Short mmCIF file of C-alpha atoms and ligand atoms in Angstrom, two decimals:
data_model
loop_
_atom_site.label_atom_id
_atom_site.label_comp_id
_atom_site.label_asym_id
_atom_site.label_seq_id
_atom_site.Cartn_x
_atom_site.Cartn_y
_atom_site.Cartn_z
CA MET A 1 -19.87 0.75 -13.52
CA ILE A 2 -17.38 2.06 -10.95
CA GLY A 3 -13.95 3.44 -11.89
CA VAL A 4 -10.95 3.22 -9.55
CA ILE A 5 -7.98 5.59 -9.87
CA ASN A 6 -4.64 5.27 -8.09
CA ALA A 7 -2.51 8.27 -9.03
CA GLY A 8 1.09 7.75 -7.88
CA SER A 9 4.13 9.97 -8.34
CA SER A 10 4.98 8.77 -11.86
CA SER A 11 2.17 6.36 -12.66
CA LEU A 12 -1.61 6.16 -12.80
CA LYS A 13 -3.27 2.80 -12.23
CA PHE A 14 -6.92 2.31 -13.14
CA ALA A 15 -9.65 -0.32 -12.98
CA PHE A 16 -13.34 -0.49 -13.86
CA TYR A 17 -15.74 -2.72 -11.94
CA GLU A 18 -19.23 -4.02 -12.58
CA ARG A 19 -20.34 -5.04 -9.09
CA GLU A 20 -17.52 -7.29 -7.79
CA ARG A 21 -16.26 -8.07 -11.29
CA ARG A 22 -13.25 -6.22 -12.68
CA ILE A 23 -13.95 -5.56 -16.36
CA ILE A 24 -10.84 -3.58 -17.28
CA SER A 25 -7.61 -2.70 -15.51
CA GLY A 26 -4.38 -1.08 -16.54
CA GLN A 27 -1.82 1.58 -15.92
CA VAL A 28 0.19 4.36 -17.43
CA ASP A 29 3.71 4.51 -16.04
CA GLY A 30 6.93 6.34 -16.80
CA LEU A 31 5.10 9.68 -16.54
CA GLY A 32 7.60 12.52 -16.74
CA SER A 33 10.12 10.32 -18.56
CA GLN A 34 8.88 7.68 -21.03
CA PRO A 35 5.14 7.19 -20.57
CA ALA A 36 3.71 3.84 -21.60
CA ALA A 37 0.15 2.56 -21.24
CA LYS A 38 -1.16 -0.96 -20.91
CA ALA A 39 -4.59 -2.43 -20.24
CA SER A 40 -6.17 -5.83 -19.83
CA GLY A 41 -9.68 -7.25 -19.82
CA GLN A 42 -11.50 -9.40 -17.28
CA ASP A 43 -9.69 -12.62 -18.19
CA GLY A 44 -6.32 -10.93 -18.23
CA GLU A 45 -6.28 -10.61 -22.03
CA ALA A 46 -4.35 -7.61 -23.38
CA LEU A 47 -6.50 -4.71 -24.62
CA GLU A 48 -5.58 -1.80 -26.87
CA PRO A 49 -4.51 0.75 -24.21
CA PRO A 50 -5.42 4.47 -24.18
CA ASN A 51 -3.58 6.32 -26.93
CA LEU A 52 -1.32 8.82 -25.18
CA GLY A 53 -1.02 10.87 -28.39
CA ARG A 54 1.80 12.93 -29.76
CA LYS A 55 1.97 15.19 -26.70
CA PRO A 56 1.88 12.55 -23.96
CA PRO A 57 0.83 13.36 -20.39
CA THR A 58 3.66 14.26 -18.01
CA THR A 59 1.71 13.93 -14.74
CA PRO A 60 -0.86 11.34 -13.55
CA SER A 61 -3.78 13.77 -13.61
CA GLU A 62 -3.06 14.62 -17.27
CA VAL A 63 -3.86 10.98 -18.11
CA LEU A 64 -7.55 11.39 -17.21
CA PRO A 65 -8.62 13.45 -20.27
CA VAL A 66 -7.32 10.54 -22.37
CA LEU A 67 -8.40 7.72 -20.07
CA LEU A 68 -12.04 8.63 -19.46
CA PRO A 69 -13.08 8.89 -23.15
CA TRP A 70 -11.12 5.67 -23.85
CA ALA A 71 -12.96 3.92 -21.02
CA LYS A 72 -16.31 5.12 -22.36
CA VAL A 73 -15.61 3.41 -25.67
CA MET A 74 -14.21 0.24 -24.05
CA LEU A 75 -17.15 -0.08 -21.66
CA GLY A 76 -19.65 0.06 -24.52
CA GLY A 77 -23.11 0.97 -23.32
CA ARG A 78 -22.23 0.66 -19.62
CA ARG A 79 -22.49 3.97 -17.75
CA LEU A 80 -19.75 5.14 -15.41
CA ALA A 81 -21.63 5.78 -12.14
CA ALA A 82 -18.78 7.04 -9.95
CA LEU A 83 -15.02 7.30 -9.59
CA GLY A 84 -13.12 6.20 -6.47
CA HIS A 85 -9.60 7.42 -5.68
CA ARG A 86 -6.86 6.12 -3.45
CA VAL A 87 -5.74 9.07 -1.29
CA VAL A 88 -2.64 8.49 0.78
CA GLN A 89 -3.35 10.84 3.70
CA GLY A 90 -6.69 11.46 5.41
CA GLY A 91 -5.12 12.95 8.54
CA VAL A 92 -6.57 12.58 12.02
CA ARG A 93 -10.08 13.75 11.15
CA HIS A 94 -10.90 11.49 8.24
CA THR A 95 -11.40 8.16 9.90
CA ARG A 96 -13.66 6.90 7.10
CA HIS A 97 -13.65 7.08 3.33
CA GLU A 98 -15.75 9.99 2.04
CA ARG A 99 -17.70 11.34 -0.89
CA VAL A 100 -15.72 14.20 -2.48
CA THR A 101 -17.00 17.74 -2.04
CA PRO A 102 -15.17 21.04 -2.62
CA GLU A 103 -14.90 21.36 1.21
CA LEU A 104 -13.33 17.93 1.54
CA LEU A 105 -10.83 18.74 -1.21
CA GLY A 106 -9.90 21.95 0.63
CA GLN A 107 -9.30 20.01 3.85
CA LEU A 108 -7.24 17.36 2.08
CA GLU A 109 -5.13 20.10 0.50
CA THR A 110 -4.02 21.17 4.00
CA LEU A 111 -2.56 17.66 4.49
CA VAL A 112 -0.16 17.99 1.52
CA PRO A 113 2.80 18.79 3.84
CA LEU A 114 2.23 15.40 5.53
CA ALA A 115 2.61 13.49 2.23
CA PRO A 116 4.20 15.90 -0.28
CA LEU A 117 5.23 13.22 -2.77
CA HIS A 118 1.85 11.50 -3.08
CA GLN A 119 -1.06 13.67 -1.87
CA PRO A 120 -0.75 16.37 -4.61
CA HIS A 121 -1.06 13.73 -7.34
CA ASN A 122 -4.07 12.09 -5.64
CA LEU A 123 -5.86 15.43 -5.32
CA ALA A 124 -4.94 16.64 -8.82
CA ALA A 125 -6.59 13.52 -10.27
CA ILE A 126 -9.80 14.26 -8.35
CA ARG A 127 -9.81 17.90 -9.50
CA THR A 128 -9.19 16.99 -13.13
CA ALA A 129 -12.02 14.44 -13.12
CA MET A 130 -14.25 17.10 -11.56
CA GLU A 131 -13.40 19.52 -14.38
CA ILE A 132 -14.07 16.90 -17.04
CA ASN A 133 -17.39 15.76 -15.55
CA PRO A 134 -18.64 17.90 -12.64
CA ALA A 135 -21.73 15.69 -12.19
CA LEU A 136 -19.76 12.45 -11.71
CA PRO A 137 -19.76 11.39 -8.02
CA GLN A 138 -16.25 10.85 -6.66
CA VAL A 139 -15.10 9.15 -3.48
CA ALA A 140 -11.80 9.53 -1.61
CA CYS A 141 -10.50 6.34 0.04
CA PHE A 142 -7.73 6.98 2.54
CA ASP A 143 -4.73 4.75 3.15
CA THR A 144 -4.63 6.01 6.73
CA ALA A 145 -8.32 5.59 7.68
CA PHE A 146 -8.15 1.92 8.71
CA HIS A 147 -5.49 2.65 11.35
CA ARG A 148 -7.39 5.36 13.18
CA THR A 149 -8.60 2.68 15.61
CA ALA A 150 -5.03 2.34 16.99
CA PRO A 151 -4.80 3.71 20.54
CA GLU A 152 -3.03 7.05 21.06
CA VAL A 153 -0.18 5.29 22.81
CA ALA A 154 0.55 3.42 19.55
CA GLN A 155 0.39 6.63 17.51
CA ALA A 156 2.76 8.75 19.60
CA PHE A 157 6.38 9.63 18.93
CA ALA A 158 8.27 10.65 22.05
CA LEU A 159 8.45 14.26 20.88
CA PRO A 160 6.95 17.32 22.62
CA ARG A 161 3.19 16.87 22.95
CA GLU A 162 2.44 19.97 20.79
CA LEU A 163 3.86 18.17 17.78
CA PHE A 164 1.50 15.22 18.33
CA ASP A 165 -1.42 17.63 18.55
CA GLU A 166 -0.27 19.30 15.32
CA GLY A 167 -0.43 15.94 13.56
CA VAL A 168 3.13 14.65 13.86
CA ARG A 169 2.17 11.09 14.75
CA ARG A 170 2.17 7.53 13.45
CA TYR A 171 -0.62 7.34 10.87
CA GLY A 172 0.07 3.96 9.29
CA PHE A 173 -0.57 3.27 5.58
CA HIS A 174 -1.63 0.41 3.24
CA GLY A 175 -4.98 0.73 5.04
CA LEU A 176 -7.02 -0.35 2.01
CA SER A 177 -5.03 -3.56 1.74
CA TYR A 178 -5.45 -4.34 5.45
CA GLU A 179 -9.14 -3.49 5.28
CA TYR A 180 -9.55 -5.95 2.40
CA ILE A 181 -7.68 -8.71 4.25
CA ALA A 182 -9.72 -8.05 7.42
CA SER A 183 -12.91 -8.32 5.35
CA VAL A 184 -12.02 -11.73 3.88
CA LEU A 185 -10.50 -13.30 7.03
CA PRO A 186 -13.78 -14.82 8.31
CA GLU A 187 -14.17 -16.69 5.04
CA GLN A 188 -10.54 -17.48 4.23
CA ALA A 189 -9.04 -17.98 7.70
CA PRO A 190 -12.00 -18.45 10.08
CA LYS A 191 -9.91 -19.95 12.93
CA ILE A 192 -7.86 -16.79 13.41
CA ALA A 193 -10.25 -14.13 12.04
CA ASP A 194 -11.38 -12.83 15.42
CA GLY A 195 -8.03 -13.32 17.13
CA ARG A 196 -4.63 -11.59 17.12
CA VAL A 197 -3.25 -11.46 13.61
CA VAL A 198 -0.21 -9.78 12.05
CA VAL A 199 -0.76 -9.02 8.36
CA ALA A 200 2.43 -8.64 6.33
CA HIS A 201 1.81 -6.48 3.25
CA LEU A 202 5.07 -7.12 1.40
CA GLY A 203 5.11 -5.38 -1.98
CA ASN A 204 7.28 -2.61 -3.39
CA GLY A 205 6.07 -0.75 -0.35
CA ALA A 206 6.04 -2.99 2.72
CA SER A 207 4.48 -2.79 6.16
CA LEU A 208 2.91 -4.90 8.89
CA CYS A 209 -0.38 -4.36 10.68
CA ALA A 210 -1.50 -5.80 14.00
CA LEU A 211 -5.18 -6.77 13.90
CA ARG A 212 -7.20 -7.55 17.00
CA ALA A 213 -10.59 -8.94 15.99
CA ARG A 214 -10.00 -7.46 12.50
CA THR A 215 -9.34 -3.96 13.86
CA SER A 216 -5.96 -2.22 13.48
CA ILE A 217 -4.19 -1.55 16.77
CA ALA A 218 -0.67 -0.86 15.46
CA SER A 219 1.35 -0.71 12.25
CA THR A 220 5.01 -0.47 11.28
CA MET A 221 4.54 2.57 9.04
CA GLY A 222 4.46 5.87 10.84
CA PHE A 223 4.32 9.52 9.85
CA SER A 224 5.40 8.78 6.30
CA VAL A 225 5.65 5.74 4.07
CA LEU A 226 9.38 5.54 4.86
CA ASP A 227 9.06 3.95 8.29
CA GLY A 228 9.19 0.34 9.45
CA LEU A 229 10.33 -2.43 7.10
CA PRO A 230 13.01 -1.85 4.46
CA MET A 231 11.29 -1.73 1.04
CA SER A 232 12.23 -1.99 -2.61
CA THR A 233 13.75 1.50 -2.71
CA ARG A 234 12.76 3.05 0.66
CA CYS A 235 14.91 2.76 3.76
CA GLY A 236 12.45 1.69 6.49
CA ASP A 237 13.45 2.25 10.15
CA LEU A 238 16.26 4.78 10.41
CA ASP A 239 17.90 6.44 13.36
CA PRO A 240 17.09 10.17 12.95
CA GLY A 241 20.71 10.75 13.94
CA VAL A 242 21.67 9.44 10.49
CA VAL A 243 19.52 12.12 8.85
CA LEU A 244 21.18 14.83 10.95
CA HIS A 245 24.60 13.43 10.09
CA LEU A 246 23.88 13.45 6.35
CA LEU A 247 22.55 17.00 6.50
CA LYS A 248 25.24 18.46 8.75
CA HIS A 249 28.40 16.58 7.89
CA LYS A 250 27.86 15.25 4.37
CA GLY A 251 26.41 18.53 3.08
CA MET A 252 23.38 16.81 1.58
CA SER A 253 20.51 18.97 0.39
CA VAL A 254 16.98 18.15 1.50
CA GLU A 255 16.15 17.11 -2.09
CA ALA A 256 19.15 14.77 -2.30
CA LEU A 257 18.23 13.28 1.07
CA GLU A 258 14.63 12.73 -0.06
CA ASP A 259 15.89 11.02 -3.20
CA LEU A 260 18.22 8.81 -1.12
CA LEU A 261 15.57 7.73 1.40
CA TYR A 262 12.68 7.20 -1.05
CA ARG A 263 14.38 6.04 -4.27
CA ARG A 264 17.95 4.83 -3.67
CA SER A 265 17.70 2.86 -0.42
CA GLY A 266 15.98 -0.38 0.61
CA MET A 267 16.66 -3.48 -1.50
CA LEU A 268 18.10 -1.39 -4.34
CA GLY A 269 20.50 0.49 -2.10
CA LEU A 270 21.61 -2.55 -0.10
CA SER A 271 22.07 -4.85 -3.09
CA GLY A 272 23.25 -2.40 -5.71
CA VAL A 273 21.63 -4.93 -8.07
CA SER A 274 17.84 -4.44 -8.18
CA ALA A 275 14.78 -3.26 -6.28
CA ASP A 276 12.82 -6.31 -7.45
CA PHE A 277 12.72 -9.45 -5.30
CA ARG A 278 12.53 -11.65 -8.42
CA ASP A 279 15.97 -10.39 -9.47
CA LEU A 280 17.37 -10.55 -5.94
CA LEU A 281 16.21 -14.13 -5.36
CA ALA A 282 17.64 -15.25 -8.72
CA SER A 283 20.96 -13.48 -8.17
CA HIS A 284 24.15 -15.11 -6.84
CA ASP A 285 25.54 -11.71 -5.91
CA ARG A 286 26.50 -11.66 -2.22
CA ARG A 287 24.96 -8.21 -1.76
CA ALA A 288 21.61 -9.35 -3.24
CA ARG A 289 21.45 -12.21 -0.72
CA PHE A 290 22.37 -9.83 2.07
CA ALA A 291 19.58 -7.40 1.09
CA VAL A 292 16.99 -10.20 1.23
CA GLU A 293 18.41 -11.33 4.58
CA VAL A 294 18.05 -7.82 6.02
CA PHE A 295 14.46 -7.70 4.76
CA CYS A 296 13.54 -11.03 6.36
CA TYR A 297 15.39 -10.23 9.60
CA GLN A 298 13.61 -6.87 9.94
CA SER A 299 10.23 -8.38 9.05
CA ALA A 300 10.58 -11.04 11.77
CA ARG A 301 11.83 -8.49 14.28
CA HIS A 302 8.82 -6.27 13.64
CA ILE A 303 6.45 -9.25 13.87
CA GLY A 304 7.89 -9.75 17.37
CA SER A 305 7.21 -6.11 18.18
CA LEU A 306 3.60 -6.25 16.96
CA THR A 307 3.11 -9.51 18.88
CA ALA A 308 3.98 -7.56 22.01
CA ALA A 309 1.46 -4.87 21.04
CA LEU A 310 -1.17 -7.60 20.56
CA ASN A 311 -0.18 -9.40 23.77
CA GLY A 312 0.28 -12.64 21.82
CA ILE A 313 -0.35 -13.90 18.32
CA ASP A 314 -2.72 -16.40 16.68
CA GLY A 315 -1.86 -15.98 13.04
CA ILE A 316 0.24 -14.32 10.34
CA VAL A 317 -1.07 -13.44 6.87
CA PHE A 318 1.31 -12.79 3.97
CA THR A 319 0.03 -10.61 1.15
CA ALA A 320 1.00 -8.28 -1.80
CA GLY A 321 3.55 -9.00 -4.56
CA VAL A 322 6.35 -10.45 -2.41
CA GLY A 323 4.08 -11.90 0.30
CA GLU A 324 1.90 -13.72 -2.24
CA ASN A 325 4.63 -14.96 -4.59
CA ALA A 326 8.03 -15.22 -2.92
CA ALA A 327 8.04 -18.58 -1.08
CA PRO A 328 11.72 -18.26 0.02
CA VAL A 329 11.00 -14.90 1.66
CA ARG A 330 7.98 -16.31 3.52
CA ALA A 331 10.07 -19.34 4.56
CA SER A 332 12.89 -17.21 5.94
CA ILE A 333 10.54 -14.92 7.88
CA SER A 334 8.56 -17.91 9.21
CA GLN A 335 11.73 -19.71 10.32
CA ARG A 336 12.67 -16.64 12.31
CA CYS A 337 9.21 -16.75 13.95
CA ARG A 338 9.51 -20.34 15.21
CA TRP A 339 10.02 -19.09 18.75
CA LEU A 340 6.48 -17.65 18.58
CA GLY A 341 5.08 -21.12 17.85
CA LEU A 342 4.94 -20.93 14.05
CA GLU A 343 5.72 -24.21 12.29
CA LEU A 344 5.91 -23.78 8.54
CA ASP A 345 4.63 -26.48 6.19
CA GLU A 346 7.41 -26.23 3.57
CA SER A 347 5.54 -27.89 0.74
CA ALA A 348 2.32 -25.90 1.34
CA ASN A 349 4.50 -22.79 1.32
CA ARG A 350 6.02 -23.75 -2.04
CA ARG A 351 2.45 -24.15 -3.39
CA HIS A 352 1.58 -20.68 -1.98
CA GLY A 353 -0.92 -22.05 0.56
CA PRO A 354 -3.41 -20.63 1.35
CA LEU A 355 -2.64 -22.32 4.72
CA ILE A 356 1.17 -22.63 5.00
CA SER A 357 1.56 -23.65 8.67
CA LYS A 358 1.55 -27.28 9.90
CA ALA A 359 -1.65 -28.73 11.34
CA GLY A 360 -0.40 -28.58 14.95
CA SER A 361 1.25 -25.16 14.68
CA ARG A 362 0.29 -22.88 17.58
CA VAL A 363 0.45 -19.86 15.23
CA ALA A 364 -1.30 -20.30 11.86
CA ALA A 365 0.14 -18.75 8.70
CA TYR A 366 -1.71 -17.98 5.48
CA VAL A 367 -1.12 -16.50 2.05
CA ILE A 368 -4.08 -14.34 1.01
CA SER A 369 -4.21 -12.13 -2.10
CA THR A 370 -5.01 -8.52 -1.42
CA ASP A 371 -7.21 -6.31 -3.61
CA GLU A 372 -7.06 -2.62 -2.77
CA ASN A 373 -8.94 -1.63 -5.93
CA MET A 374 -11.86 -3.88 -5.07
CA MET A 375 -12.04 -2.22 -1.65
CA ILE A 376 -12.12 1.23 -3.28
CA ALA A 377 -14.79 0.07 -5.74
CA CYS A 378 -17.00 -1.26 -2.89
CA HIS A 379 -16.75 1.97 -0.88
CA THR A 380 -17.26 4.10 -3.96
CA ARG A 381 -20.42 2.23 -4.87
CA ALA A 382 -21.79 2.45 -1.33
CA LEU A 383 -20.94 6.13 -0.80
CA SER A 384 -22.11 7.33 -4.18
CA ILE A 385 -25.51 5.63 -3.91
CA VAL A 386 -26.28 6.94 -0.40
CA LYS A 387 -26.04 10.64 -1.30
P1 ADP B 401 3.17 -2.35 -5.21
O1 ADP B 401 3.64 -2.07 -3.83
O2 ADP B 401 3.82 -1.48 -6.25
O3 ADP B 401 1.65 -2.47 -5.37
P2 ADP B 401 3.22 -5.23 -5.51
O4 ADP B 401 2.46 -5.55 -4.28
O5 ADP B 401 2.60 -5.55 -6.82
O6 ADP B 401 3.77 -3.76 -5.54
O7 ADP B 401 4.63 -6.00 -5.41
C1 ADP B 401 5.54 -5.89 -6.44
C2 ADP B 401 6.80 -6.63 -6.06
O8 ADP B 401 6.49 -7.99 -5.77
C3 ADP B 401 7.81 -6.71 -7.21
O9 ADP B 401 8.64 -5.60 -7.24
C4 ADP B 401 8.57 -7.97 -6.87
O10 ADP B 401 9.67 -7.62 -6.04
C5 ADP B 401 7.62 -8.79 -6.05
N1 ADP B 401 7.20 -10.00 -6.78
C6 ADP B 401 6.21 -10.13 -7.66
N2 ADP B 401 6.14 -11.40 -8.13
C7 ADP B 401 7.14 -12.10 -7.53
C8 ADP B 401 7.61 -13.45 -7.57
N3 ADP B 401 7.03 -14.36 -8.35
N4 ADP B 401 8.66 -13.77 -6.79
C9 ADP B 401 9.26 -12.85 -6.02
N5 ADP B 401 8.86 -11.57 -5.90
C10 ADP B 401 7.82 -11.19 -6.66
#
């Protein structure tokens, strides 16, 4: 049995796999405010979640001392063989997922300044699991690793070269999702699998990745998870002049600015209504419609940019919560990509595909479900058996 842990800033998501089969999944969210746990079994049926007790955890890593004993009971006689973790930042050196050692943890600690909101939680979860069961193999799976194949020219900001060498560069994220999609393309979209494909991971976090023969050559996310597309609460592309203006002339503190860019912008900021596309699409509020329009406009604009990086395009894949479920969003983005040769099949799109482009369309479009946890489970199994 392989366990998968995704420790976020205020939530911890978990899953347990037997080979390719997910036996249990769930999450604890509201950590630091009102923590609540939920869990489901392999057919989606609700399970009694871990009991958070009278002194509930306030951080994701504090969930593990409750979660692991709970999982032991729920998994019956099945032994937990290893734990895999999603780690947001692997830096320049970690181009592959790795088995956790004290040395690796030390190196990953030095990357905290690159991802201060996420990396500490990822690492704290690994350390806590190590304290609870030092013999349990653990594997770190990096969100950045998949993009290390992008050429230097795609990773550079036009800043002094020393900064690039120090690590101020475009890393790209959502790598586990793109790696999963790349792995299933030959089976699910064989005609485009080895061609030029833009994958649109549109969830609460959103980004695009340019794949050439299933290898990442560019992405819309850069140094942090703020860059590129507007997201549910994050701003996406922003002129750095705006940041300087807010700091110098609006007297904003760094903390207030961080809160603005990560938690009060994007769809929530633009609409003033909700961060969730389900609410925005159901709303008649003018600002909600405008927020969705900005999202679709920016998505199409960035698809154009990645098409230039790929020197043409053979297919587009929509994935993640919005990409898999929001037909009107896919329709709007696809309409804006007609000039590229994409002809949407409206009724296939309403049925969520998988193929949503017309038979004669020069650019094919698909809806494919992503599974980052499955990717982590596969790597964790492989890396914990080898050593
Ligand atoms: P995360 O980035 O947190 O993993 P997901 O990929 O699960 O998020 O995407 C979650 C988002 O997907 C929700 O906030 C919601 O906006 C959107 N979503 C989910 N289901 C639907 C749906 N049926 N229609 C429109 N949007 C949806």
